Short mmCIF file of C-alpha atoms in Angstrom, two decimals:
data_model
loop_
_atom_site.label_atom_id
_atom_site.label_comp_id
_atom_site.label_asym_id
_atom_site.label_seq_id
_atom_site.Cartn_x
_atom_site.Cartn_y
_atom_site.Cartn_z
CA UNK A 1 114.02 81.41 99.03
CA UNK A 2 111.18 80.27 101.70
CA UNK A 3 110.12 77.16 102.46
CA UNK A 4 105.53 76.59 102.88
CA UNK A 5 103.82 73.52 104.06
CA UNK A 6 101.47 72.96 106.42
CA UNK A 7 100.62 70.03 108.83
CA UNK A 8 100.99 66.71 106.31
CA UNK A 9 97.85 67.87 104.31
CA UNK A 10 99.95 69.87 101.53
CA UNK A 11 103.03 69.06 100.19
CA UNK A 12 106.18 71.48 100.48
CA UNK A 13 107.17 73.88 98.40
CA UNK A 14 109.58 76.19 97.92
CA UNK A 15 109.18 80.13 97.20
CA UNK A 16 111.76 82.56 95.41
CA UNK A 17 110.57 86.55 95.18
CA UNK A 18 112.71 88.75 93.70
CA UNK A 19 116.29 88.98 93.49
CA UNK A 20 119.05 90.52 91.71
CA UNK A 21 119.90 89.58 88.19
CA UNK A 22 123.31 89.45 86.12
CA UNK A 23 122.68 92.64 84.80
CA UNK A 24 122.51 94.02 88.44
CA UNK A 25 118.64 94.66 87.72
CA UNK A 26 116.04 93.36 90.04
CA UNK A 27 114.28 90.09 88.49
CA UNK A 28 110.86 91.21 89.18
CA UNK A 29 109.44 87.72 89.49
CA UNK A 30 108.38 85.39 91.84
CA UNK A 31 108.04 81.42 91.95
CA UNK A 32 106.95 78.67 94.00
CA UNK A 33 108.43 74.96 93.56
CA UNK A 34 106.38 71.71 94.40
CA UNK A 35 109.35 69.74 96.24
CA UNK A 36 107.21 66.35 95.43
CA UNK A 37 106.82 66.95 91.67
CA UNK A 38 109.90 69.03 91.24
CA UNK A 39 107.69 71.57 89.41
CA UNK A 40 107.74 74.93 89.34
CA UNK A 41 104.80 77.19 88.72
CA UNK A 42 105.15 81.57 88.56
CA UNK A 43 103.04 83.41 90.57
CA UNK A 44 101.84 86.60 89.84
CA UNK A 45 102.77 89.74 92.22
CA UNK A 46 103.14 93.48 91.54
CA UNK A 47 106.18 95.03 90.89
CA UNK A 48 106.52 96.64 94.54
CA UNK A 49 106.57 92.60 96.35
CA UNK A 50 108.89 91.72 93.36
CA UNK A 51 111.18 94.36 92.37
CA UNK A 52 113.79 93.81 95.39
CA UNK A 53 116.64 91.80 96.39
CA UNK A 54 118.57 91.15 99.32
CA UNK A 55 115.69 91.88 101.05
CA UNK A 56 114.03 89.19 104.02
CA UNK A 57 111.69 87.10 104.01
CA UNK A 58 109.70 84.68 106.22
CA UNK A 59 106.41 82.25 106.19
CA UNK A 60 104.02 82.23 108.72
CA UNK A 61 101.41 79.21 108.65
CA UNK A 62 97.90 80.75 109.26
CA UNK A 63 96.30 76.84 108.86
CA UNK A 64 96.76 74.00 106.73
CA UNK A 65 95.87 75.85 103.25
CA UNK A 66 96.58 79.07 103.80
CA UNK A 67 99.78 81.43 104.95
CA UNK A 68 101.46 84.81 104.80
CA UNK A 69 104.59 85.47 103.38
CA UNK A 70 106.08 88.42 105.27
CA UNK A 71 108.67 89.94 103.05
CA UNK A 72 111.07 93.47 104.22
CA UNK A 73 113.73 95.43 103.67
CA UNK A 74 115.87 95.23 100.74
CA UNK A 75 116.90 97.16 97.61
CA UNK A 76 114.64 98.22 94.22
CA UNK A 77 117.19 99.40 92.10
CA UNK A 78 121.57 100.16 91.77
CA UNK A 79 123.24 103.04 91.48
CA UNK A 80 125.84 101.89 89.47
CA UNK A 81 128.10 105.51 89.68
CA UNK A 82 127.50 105.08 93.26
CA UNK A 83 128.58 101.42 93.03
CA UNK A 84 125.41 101.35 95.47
CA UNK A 85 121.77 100.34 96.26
CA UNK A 86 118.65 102.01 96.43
CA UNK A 87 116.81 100.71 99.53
CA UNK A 88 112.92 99.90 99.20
CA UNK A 89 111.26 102.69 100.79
CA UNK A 90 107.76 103.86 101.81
CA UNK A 91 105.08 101.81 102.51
CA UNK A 92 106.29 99.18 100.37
CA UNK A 93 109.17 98.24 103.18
CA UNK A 94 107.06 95.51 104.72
CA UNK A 95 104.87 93.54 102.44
CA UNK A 96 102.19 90.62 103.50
CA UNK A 97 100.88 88.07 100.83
CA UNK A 98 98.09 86.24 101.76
CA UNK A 99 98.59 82.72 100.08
CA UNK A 100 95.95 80.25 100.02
CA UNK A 101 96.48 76.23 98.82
CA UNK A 102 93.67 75.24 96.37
CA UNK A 103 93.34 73.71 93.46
CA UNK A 104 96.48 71.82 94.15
CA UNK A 105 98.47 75.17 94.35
CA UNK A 106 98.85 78.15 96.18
CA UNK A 107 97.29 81.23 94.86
CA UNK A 108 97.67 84.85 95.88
CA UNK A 109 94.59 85.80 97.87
CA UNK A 110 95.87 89.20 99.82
CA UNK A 111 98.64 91.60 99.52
CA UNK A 112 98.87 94.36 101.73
CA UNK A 113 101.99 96.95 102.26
CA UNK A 114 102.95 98.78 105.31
CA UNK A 115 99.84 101.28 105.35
CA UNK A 116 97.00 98.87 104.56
CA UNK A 117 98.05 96.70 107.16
CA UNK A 118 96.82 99.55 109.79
CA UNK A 119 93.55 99.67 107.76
CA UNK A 120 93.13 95.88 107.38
CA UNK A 121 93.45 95.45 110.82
CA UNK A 122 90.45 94.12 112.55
CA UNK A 123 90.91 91.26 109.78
CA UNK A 124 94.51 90.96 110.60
CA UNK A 125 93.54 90.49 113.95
CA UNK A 126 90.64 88.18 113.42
CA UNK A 127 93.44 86.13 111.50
CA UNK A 128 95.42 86.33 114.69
CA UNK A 129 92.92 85.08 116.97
CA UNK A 130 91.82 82.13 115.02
CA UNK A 131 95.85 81.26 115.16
CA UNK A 132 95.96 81.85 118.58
CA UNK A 133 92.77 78.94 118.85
CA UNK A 134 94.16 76.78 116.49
CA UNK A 135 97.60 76.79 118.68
CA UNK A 136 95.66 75.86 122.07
CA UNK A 137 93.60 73.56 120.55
CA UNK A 138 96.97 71.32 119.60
CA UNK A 139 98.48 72.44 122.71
CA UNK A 140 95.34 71.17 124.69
CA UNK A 141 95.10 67.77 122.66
CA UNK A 142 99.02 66.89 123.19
CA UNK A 143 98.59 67.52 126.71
CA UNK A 144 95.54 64.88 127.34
CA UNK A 145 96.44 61.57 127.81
CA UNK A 146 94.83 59.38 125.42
CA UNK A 147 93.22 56.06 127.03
CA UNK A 148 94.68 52.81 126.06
CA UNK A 149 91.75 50.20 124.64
CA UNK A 150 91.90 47.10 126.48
CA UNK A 151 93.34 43.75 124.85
CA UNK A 152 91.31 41.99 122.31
CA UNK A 153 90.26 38.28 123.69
CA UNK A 154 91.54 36.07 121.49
#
């Protein structure tokens, strides 16, 4: 579970991908939880974001509607003669989903695995920069002292 919300102008939510069920079979779902409305809502992903557990994952806020959800690592499937798992392997081992906030809830807009993130990147990167911007604009606003208006006469 992940926690996305950006800067006051959506509220949080919570996001669960994956995991391991009773059965010891991967749950091949994922859901995101308004915090304010106590709702939850299923987005749809394919099977190779989904089918994993004990696997990691992060959010990184792109801008106020949109972010990435960086999930890696973990396990598709268990062995149970082995009494072990089967790690995700390939170019599914790092996944990126592109979620974007509209229509009061967030919506898949990207996914990209391992291998399309090399051939994606000049958008990556063009994602990147406007970050970059966005973080020394703020950093440039906190830093200037804001003039006080005078008094009112009364």
């Amino acid at each position: 579970i992940n926690s996305i919300s950006s800067n006051g102008q959506v509220t949080p939510h919570l996001i669960t991908i994956g995991g391991l069920g009773d059965d010891h079979q991967p749950l091949n779902d994922s859901w995101i939880l308004d915090i304010s409305s106590l709702i939850w809502y299923q987005i749809n992903l394919p099977e190779c974001v989904t089918k994993r557990y004990r696997h990691s994952m992060t959010a990184y806020h792109i801008s106020n509607n949109r972010v990435w959800i960086i999930i890696t690592g973990g396990a598709s499937q268990y062995n149970r003669s082995d009494n072990a798992d089967i790690p995700v392997t390939g170019c599914d081992v790092t996944i990126i989903v592109e979620l974007v906030y509209t229509n009061d809830k967030w919506c898949v807009e990207n996914i990209w695995n391992s291998e399309e993130m090399i051939t994606n990147r000049e958008y990556l990167q063009r994602r990147m920069t406007e970050i970059q911007s966005e973080e020394e604009l703020l950093m440039r606003d906190r830093s200037v002292p804001r003039a006080l208006s005078p008094p009112q006469n009364q």
